[in-house]
Amino acid sequence: QQQVKQSPQSLIVQKGGIPIINCAYENTAFDYFPWYQQFPGKGPALLIAIRPDVSEKKEGRFTISFNKSAKQFSLHIMDSQPGDSATYFCAVTGTASKLTFGTGTRLQVTL
Amino acid sequence: NAGVTQTPKFQVLKTGQSMTLQCAQDMNHEYMSWYRQDPGMGLRLIHYSVGAGITDQGEVPNGYNVSRSTTEDFPLRLLSAAPSQTSVYFCASSVTGGTLVFEQFFGPGTRLTVL
């Protein structure tokens, strides 16, 4: 079964815009919620992560918003740049020593 | 530090052939894992290991075997390749906190085509 649902599948924004990517999960045992960024031909790399005891975390232009009651979390990219064009994956992990990924969002930032 | 290394980078197999994808890390991470990445499917966990001598199945283990004889190495074996195994394979190693998998460091990937 799909434990993490990610949307949208693809997203195009203009430079300076604020793309938002959403993820919803089902299992309340998850306790760590990372986002990974992947450029073409490369492996994914950790971008930012959050624990469920906080509702928001910012690192530079990247922000995670977390809604524990709704079992949803989202990634916001402030002042997006063409260099942010990549595929973004949300993920969840908890009691099973496994990291489960969403299906990915391909972001394109145009000039 | 080299991080996580994978070989080969590209491979073409015929149906029924077997092969081993190599993965090594020099960060002394106990946790290692293998994923396959297919369009529209994200990254799906094949097998993982929480330490030398310990392995377990992920979401899509059928057709693959792993072993973990050392902390550094975690090879993935395809027993009898099938066209459905055409994919990009990533190995990763991680810091863990109990059962939580924290930052995963991914290798550059192996692009496998099965004809």
Short mmCIF file of C-alpha atoms in Angstrom, two decimals:
data_model
loop_
_atom_site.label_atom_id
_atom_site.label_comp_id
_atom_site.label_asym_id
_atom_site.label_seq_id
_atom_site.Cartn_x
_atom_site.Cartn_y
_atom_site.Cartn_z
CA GLN A 1 0.00 0.00 0.00
CA GLN A 2 1.15 3.56 -0.62
CA GLN A 3 2.07 5.02 2.75
CA VAL A 4 3.03 8.45 1.45
CA LYS A 5 1.06 10.36 -1.17
CA GLN A 6 2.88 13.25 -2.84
CA SER A 7 1.44 15.98 -5.07
CA PRO A 8 1.68 17.50 -7.57
CA GLN A 9 3.56 15.20 -9.92
CA SER A 10 5.07 18.19 -11.72
CA LEU A 11 5.19 21.93 -11.20
CA ILE A 12 6.31 24.91 -13.26
CA VAL A 13 6.87 28.28 -11.60
CA GLN A 14 8.51 31.51 -12.62
CA LYS A 15 11.68 32.72 -10.97
CA GLY A 16 10.83 34.32 -7.63
CA GLY A 17 7.66 32.28 -7.21
CA ILE A 18 6.91 30.01 -4.23
CA PRO A 19 6.33 26.41 -5.29
CA ILE A 20 4.56 24.24 -2.70
CA ILE A 21 4.79 20.45 -2.67
CA ASN A 22 2.50 18.43 -0.45
CA CYS A 23 2.70 15.02 1.17
CA ALA A 24 0.15 13.04 3.17
CA TYR A 25 0.90 9.96 5.24
CA GLU A 26 -1.20 7.27 6.85
CA ASN A 27 0.75 5.73 9.69
CA THR A 28 0.93 7.71 12.92
CA ALA A 29 4.04 5.75 13.95
CA PHE A 30 6.17 7.87 11.62
CA ASP A 31 8.47 10.17 13.55
CA TYR A 32 10.82 11.85 11.09
CA PHE A 33 9.87 13.61 7.86
CA PRO A 34 12.67 14.52 5.43
CA TRP A 35 12.68 16.06 1.98
CA TYR A 36 15.23 15.01 -0.62
CA GLN A 37 16.35 16.88 -3.74
CA GLN A 38 17.55 15.07 -6.85
CA PHE A 39 19.22 16.57 -9.91
CA PRO A 40 19.26 14.66 -13.21
CA GLY A 41 21.82 11.87 -13.26
CA LYS A 42 22.55 12.17 -9.55
CA GLY A 43 21.46 10.42 -6.39
CA PRO A 44 19.01 12.19 -4.05
CA ALA A 45 20.41 14.37 -1.27
CA LEU A 46 18.82 15.44 2.00
CA LEU A 47 17.42 18.97 1.78
CA ILE A 48 15.60 19.55 5.07
CA ALA A 49 13.80 17.45 7.67
CA ILE A 50 11.36 17.89 10.55
CA ARG A 51 10.27 16.02 13.66
CA PRO A 52 6.55 16.04 14.63
CA ASP A 53 7.08 18.10 17.78
CA VAL A 54 7.33 21.32 15.72
CA SER A 55 4.94 22.77 13.11
CA GLU A 56 7.49 24.55 10.94
CA LYS A 57 11.18 24.48 10.13
CA LYS A 58 13.15 26.88 7.93
CA GLU A 59 16.57 26.43 6.39
CA GLY A 60 17.50 29.25 4.05
CA ARG A 61 14.83 29.51 1.34
CA PHE A 62 13.34 26.10 2.18
CA THR A 63 10.51 25.66 4.72
CA ILE A 64 8.68 22.56 5.92
CA SER A 65 5.18 23.02 7.32
CA PHE A 66 3.88 20.12 9.38
CA ASN A 67 0.27 19.39 10.38
CA LYS A 68 0.27 16.40 12.72
CA SER A 69 -3.52 16.18 13.13
CA ALA A 70 -4.06 16.16 9.36
CA LYS A 71 -1.05 13.86 8.80
CA GLN A 72 0.29 16.20 6.15
CA PHE A 73 3.53 18.07 5.55
CA SER A 74 4.65 20.37 2.78
CA LEU A 75 7.76 21.95 1.30
CA HIS A 76 7.80 25.63 0.38
CA ILE A 77 10.63 27.16 -1.66
CA MET A 78 10.87 30.91 -1.21
CA ASP A 79 12.19 33.13 -4.03
CA SER A 80 12.67 30.10 -6.28
CA GLN A 81 15.60 30.14 -8.70
CA PRO A 82 16.32 28.22 -11.93
CA GLY A 83 18.95 26.28 -9.96
CA ASP A 84 16.15 24.84 -7.82
CA SER A 85 14.86 22.93 -10.85
CA ALA A 86 15.02 19.31 -9.69
CA THR A 87 12.89 16.43 -8.50
CA TYR A 88 11.81 16.61 -4.87
CA PHE A 89 10.84 13.62 -2.75
CA CYS A 90 9.19 13.59 0.63
CA ALA A 91 9.83 10.63 2.90
CA VAL A 92 8.77 9.19 6.24
CA THR A 93 10.42 6.93 8.78
CA GLY A 94 9.40 5.58 12.13
CA THR A 95 9.48 2.33 14.01
CA ALA A 96 10.42 -0.03 11.19
CA SER A 97 13.97 1.13 10.35
CA LYS A 98 12.81 1.97 6.85
CA LEU A 99 12.63 5.18 4.86
CA THR A 100 9.55 5.29 2.61
CA PHE A 101 9.55 7.83 -0.21
CA GLY A 102 6.78 9.65 -2.02
CA THR A 103 6.54 9.38 -5.80
CA GLY A 104 8.35 12.66 -6.44
CA THR A 105 7.59 16.12 -7.85
CA ARG A 106 9.46 17.45 -10.84
CA LEU A 107 9.93 21.20 -10.38
CA GLN A 108 10.91 23.54 -13.19
CA VAL A 109 11.70 27.17 -12.40
CA THR A 110 11.62 29.37 -15.49
CA LEU A 111 13.26 32.76 -16.03
CA ASN B 1 36.13 10.50 1.97
CA ALA B 2 34.64 8.91 -1.14
CA GLY B 3 31.18 8.61 0.47
CA VAL B 4 29.04 5.95 -1.19
CA THR B 5 30.42 4.38 -4.34
CA GLN B 6 28.58 2.12 -6.79
CA THR B 7 29.81 0.01 -9.68
CA PRO B 8 29.10 -0.33 -12.51
CA LYS B 9 27.47 2.93 -13.64
CA PHE B 10 25.77 1.29 -16.61
CA GLN B 11 24.96 -2.34 -17.38
CA VAL B 12 23.04 -4.19 -20.07
CA LEU B 13 21.95 -7.76 -19.37
CA LYS B 14 20.06 -10.39 -21.26
CA THR B 15 17.02 -12.02 -19.69
CA GLY B 16 18.10 -14.82 -17.36
CA GLN B 17 21.61 -13.55 -16.72
CA SER B 18 22.79 -12.88 -13.18
CA MET B 19 24.98 -10.10 -11.90
CA THR B 20 26.04 -8.26 -8.75
CA LEU B 21 25.80 -4.52 -8.23
CA GLN B 22 28.54 -3.35 -5.90
CA CYS B 23 28.14 -0.74 -3.16
CA ALA B 24 30.70 0.51 -0.66
CA GLN B 25 30.80 3.32 1.90
CA ASP B 26 33.63 4.76 3.97
CA MET B 27 31.59 6.66 6.56
CA ASN B 28 31.32 3.76 9.04
CA HIS B 29 27.52 3.80 8.78
CA GLU B 30 25.76 0.78 10.22
CA TYR B 31 22.65 1.22 8.07
CA MET B 32 22.76 0.54 4.31
CA SER B 33 19.99 0.12 1.78
CA TRP B 34 19.18 -0.48 -1.87
CA TYR B 35 16.47 1.32 -3.83
CA ARG B 36 15.21 1.15 -7.36
CA GLN B 37 13.91 4.25 -9.10
CA ASP B 38 11.34 4.00 -11.85
CA PRO B 39 9.44 6.85 -13.56
CA GLY B 40 6.37 7.85 -11.56
CA MET B 41 7.16 5.35 -8.80
CA GLY B 42 9.64 7.26 -6.70
CA LEU B 43 12.30 5.32 -4.83
CA ARG B 44 11.28 1.88 -3.64
CA LEU B 45 13.22 -0.01 -1.02
CA ILE B 46 14.55 -3.40 -2.12
CA HIS B 47 16.62 -4.60 0.87
CA TYR B 48 18.28 -2.98 3.83
CA SER B 49 20.78 -3.81 6.54
CA VAL B 50 21.11 -2.41 10.05
CA GLY B 51 24.61 -3.83 10.51
CA ALA B 52 27.07 -6.48 9.39
CA GLY B 53 25.41 -9.87 9.23
CA ILE B 54 21.87 -8.45 9.41
CA THR B 55 19.66 -7.91 6.37
CA ASP B 56 15.93 -7.55 5.81
CA GLN B 57 13.47 -7.16 2.97
CA GLY B 58 12.04 -3.88 1.81
CA GLU B 59 9.03 -3.16 -0.37
CA VAL B 60 10.16 -4.92 -3.59
CA PRO B 61 12.62 -7.75 -2.67
CA ASN B 62 11.62 -10.42 -5.18
CA GLY B 63 14.38 -11.35 -7.62
CA TYR B 64 17.14 -9.78 -5.52
CA ASN B 65 19.52 -11.07 -2.85
CA VAL B 66 21.82 -9.18 -0.50
CA SER B 67 24.47 -9.97 2.07
CA ARG B 68 26.41 -7.82 4.52
CA SER B 69 29.70 -9.41 5.56
CA THR B 70 31.40 -6.10 6.41
CA THR B 71 30.26 -2.66 7.54
CA GLU B 72 31.62 -1.12 4.32
CA ASP B 73 30.10 -3.33 1.61
CA PHE B 74 26.52 -4.17 0.65
CA PRO B 75 26.27 -5.92 -2.73
CA LEU B 76 22.96 -6.51 -4.52
CA ARG B 77 22.60 -9.68 -6.57
CA LEU B 78 20.15 -10.18 -9.39
CA LEU B 79 19.54 -13.91 -9.57
CA SER B 80 17.95 -14.22 -13.03
CA ALA B 81 17.44 -10.84 -14.68
CA ALA B 82 14.03 -9.96 -16.10
CA PRO B 83 12.97 -6.96 -18.23
CA SER B 84 10.89 -5.74 -15.24
CA GLN B 85 14.18 -5.16 -13.41
CA THR B 86 15.20 -2.48 -15.88
CA SER B 87 15.66 0.51 -13.59
CA VAL B 88 18.11 2.85 -11.91
CA TYR B 89 19.48 1.36 -8.70
CA PHE B 90 20.70 3.46 -5.80
CA CYS B 91 22.64 2.34 -2.77
CA ALA B 92 22.56 4.49 0.35
CA SER B 93 24.08 4.54 3.81
CA SER B 94 22.69 6.31 6.84
CA VAL B 95 23.03 7.51 10.32
CA THR B 96 20.29 6.02 12.48
CA GLY B 97 18.76 6.83 15.82
CA GLY B 98 17.10 3.72 17.17
CA THR B 99 14.69 2.72 14.41
CA LEU B 100 14.68 6.17 12.80
CA VAL B 101 16.62 6.47 9.56
CA PHE B 102 18.19 9.90 9.49
CA GLU B 103 20.17 11.43 6.64
CA GLN B 104 20.73 8.93 3.83
CA PHE B 105 23.81 9.41 1.67
CA PHE B 106 23.15 8.09 -1.82
CA GLY B 107 25.58 6.72 -4.35
CA PRO B 108 25.58 7.92 -7.98
CA GLY B 109 23.38 5.05 -9.15
CA THR B 110 23.60 2.14 -11.60
CA ARG B 111 21.46 2.28 -14.73
CA LEU B 112 20.48 -1.30 -15.60
CA THR B 113 18.79 -2.41 -18.79
CA VAL B 114 17.54 -5.98 -19.19
CA LEU B 115 16.80 -7.05 -22.74
#
